[in-house]
Amino acid sequence: MKTVAEVRTLKVGRYLIIDDEPCKILSITTSKPGKHGEAKARIDAMGIFDNQKRSIVHPVKHKVGVPMIDKRTAQVISIMGNSVQLMDMSTYKTFELPLPDDMTLEPGKEVQYMEALGRKKITRA
């Protein structure tokens, strides 16, 4: 799911959608309006799922998509190679996610994950 927001209402640390990828905003710089134009904003952002840096330039009154980020907790059920089987702590649904390289997980441990635009990622162990 996503909503729509004007560029001028966005803040650093929040999220927006660039090229159908949910991204976290790293920086926003605005230029002064010209003689016949309006002020423009340059937004630098990092993709949540692919960690690619992206940037866009839009007028400050332009509307952009903002993803609905759902942060939840889950319990590790099992680890199979380079994927982890998790169970959501509120809905008790089970699902698999790829094992992050920088985390050490073990069965029974609780982790935090985020869901945006139908995709999931482990954020904290």
Protein backbone atom coordinates (compact mmCIF):
# COMPACT_ATOMS: atom_id res chain seq x y z
CA MET A 1 0.00 0.00 0.00
CA LYS A 2 1.04 3.56 -0.56
CA THR A 3 -0.16 7.11 -0.05
CA VAL A 4 0.64 10.37 -1.82
CA ALA A 5 2.44 13.41 -0.37
CA GLU A 6 3.78 16.70 -1.70
CA VAL A 7 7.55 16.97 -2.04
CA ARG A 8 7.70 19.95 0.36
CA THR A 9 6.21 17.85 3.20
CA LEU A 10 8.91 15.15 3.02
CA LYS A 11 11.64 14.99 5.67
CA VAL A 12 15.03 13.28 5.99
CA GLY A 13 14.68 9.80 7.47
CA ARG A 14 11.20 9.25 6.05
CA TYR A 15 10.34 7.11 3.03
CA LEU A 16 9.22 7.62 -0.57
CA ILE A 17 8.90 5.54 -3.74
CA ILE A 18 11.40 6.01 -6.58
CA ASP A 19 11.13 3.72 -9.63
CA ASP A 20 8.67 1.41 -7.78
CA GLU A 21 11.25 0.88 -5.00
CA PRO A 22 10.63 2.06 -1.42
CA CYS A 23 13.53 4.32 -0.40
CA LYS A 24 14.67 6.06 2.78
CA ILE A 25 15.40 9.78 2.29
CA LEU A 26 19.05 10.69 2.94
CA SER A 27 18.99 14.40 2.02
CA ILE A 28 16.73 17.07 0.55
CA THR A 29 18.01 20.28 -1.04
CA THR A 30 15.72 22.96 -2.44
CA SER A 31 16.47 25.70 -4.96
CA LYS A 32 14.94 29.15 -5.07
CA PRO A 33 12.13 29.77 -7.51
CA GLY A 34 13.20 31.32 -10.82
CA LYS A 35 11.64 34.22 -12.67
CA HIS A 36 8.97 32.05 -14.31
CA GLY A 37 9.40 28.76 -12.52
CA GLU A 38 8.79 27.35 -9.10
CA ALA A 39 11.18 26.04 -6.46
CA LYS A 40 12.56 22.56 -7.08
CA ALA A 41 13.74 19.94 -4.61
CA ARG A 42 16.48 17.37 -5.13
CA ILE A 43 15.97 14.25 -3.03
CA ASP A 44 18.74 11.69 -2.47
CA ALA A 45 17.49 8.36 -1.15
CA MET A 46 18.65 4.78 -0.52
CA GLY A 47 16.59 1.75 -1.57
CA ILE A 48 15.37 -0.27 1.42
CA PHE A 49 15.59 -3.68 -0.23
CA ASP A 50 18.39 -3.24 -2.82
CA ASN A 51 20.56 -0.58 -1.05
CA GLN A 52 20.94 1.40 -4.30
CA LYS A 53 21.33 5.16 -4.10
CA ARG A 54 18.74 7.07 -6.14
CA SER A 55 18.01 10.76 -6.63
CA ILE A 56 15.11 12.67 -8.13
CA VAL A 57 14.37 16.35 -8.85
CA HIS A 58 10.77 17.58 -8.66
CA PRO A 59 8.97 20.89 -8.09
CA VAL A 60 8.07 21.29 -4.40
CA LYS A 61 4.32 21.12 -5.23
CA HIS A 62 4.74 17.80 -7.10
CA LYS A 63 3.07 14.76 -5.53
CA VAL A 64 5.12 11.56 -4.95
CA GLY A 65 4.24 8.12 -3.64
CA VAL A 66 5.00 7.30 0.00
CA PRO A 67 5.04 3.60 0.98
CA MET A 68 3.21 2.36 4.06
CA ILE A 69 6.00 0.81 6.15
CA ASP A 70 4.88 -1.87 8.60
CA LYS A 71 7.44 -2.71 11.30
CA ARG A 72 6.79 -5.97 13.17
CA THR A 73 8.46 -8.59 15.33
CA ALA A 74 8.89 -12.26 14.48
CA GLN A 75 10.47 -15.33 16.05
CA VAL A 76 13.09 -17.41 14.26
CA ILE A 77 11.75 -20.93 13.77
CA SER A 78 14.60 -22.46 11.79
CA ILE A 79 17.60 -21.59 9.63
CA MET A 80 17.97 -23.46 6.34
CA GLY A 81 21.15 -22.59 4.45
CA ASN A 82 20.91 -18.93 3.54
CA SER A 83 17.22 -18.46 4.37
CA VAL A 84 15.38 -18.06 7.68
CA GLN A 85 11.90 -19.30 8.55
CA LEU A 86 10.07 -16.77 10.74
CA MET A 87 6.74 -16.61 12.57
CA ASP A 88 5.04 -13.24 13.04
CA MET A 89 4.41 -12.63 16.76
CA SER A 90 0.97 -11.02 16.30
CA THR A 91 -0.58 -12.98 13.40
CA TYR A 92 1.35 -16.27 13.89
CA LYS A 93 1.86 -16.59 10.12
CA THR A 94 5.09 -18.24 9.00
CA PHE A 95 7.23 -17.07 6.08
CA GLU A 96 10.79 -17.28 4.78
CA LEU A 97 13.28 -14.46 4.25
CA PRO A 98 16.90 -14.45 3.06
CA LEU A 99 19.46 -14.56 5.88
CA PRO A 100 21.19 -11.16 6.25
CA ASP A 101 24.99 -11.33 5.95
CA ASP A 102 25.68 -9.11 8.98
CA MET A 103 23.42 -10.88 11.51
CA THR A 104 23.79 -14.05 13.53
CA LEU A 105 20.42 -15.64 14.18
CA GLU A 106 19.43 -18.73 16.12
CA PRO A 107 16.09 -20.54 16.55
CA GLY A 108 13.87 -19.04 19.26
CA LYS A 109 15.37 -15.55 18.91
CA GLU A 110 13.11 -12.58 18.17
CA VAL A 111 13.86 -10.23 15.26
CA GLN A 112 12.33 -7.07 13.86
CA TYR A 113 11.33 -6.93 10.21
CA MET A 114 9.72 -4.39 7.95
CA GLU A 115 7.18 -4.87 5.20
CA ALA A 116 6.70 -2.40 2.35
CA LEU A 117 4.91 -2.82 -0.99
CA GLY A 118 4.47 -6.55 -0.37
CA ARG A 119 8.16 -7.25 0.33
CA LYS A 120 9.81 -8.04 3.66
CA LYS A 121 13.28 -7.56 5.14
CA ILE A 122 14.87 -8.32 8.53
CA THR A 123 16.03 -5.05 10.09
CA ARG A 124 17.21 -5.91 13.61
CA ALA A 125 18.13 -9.07 15.49
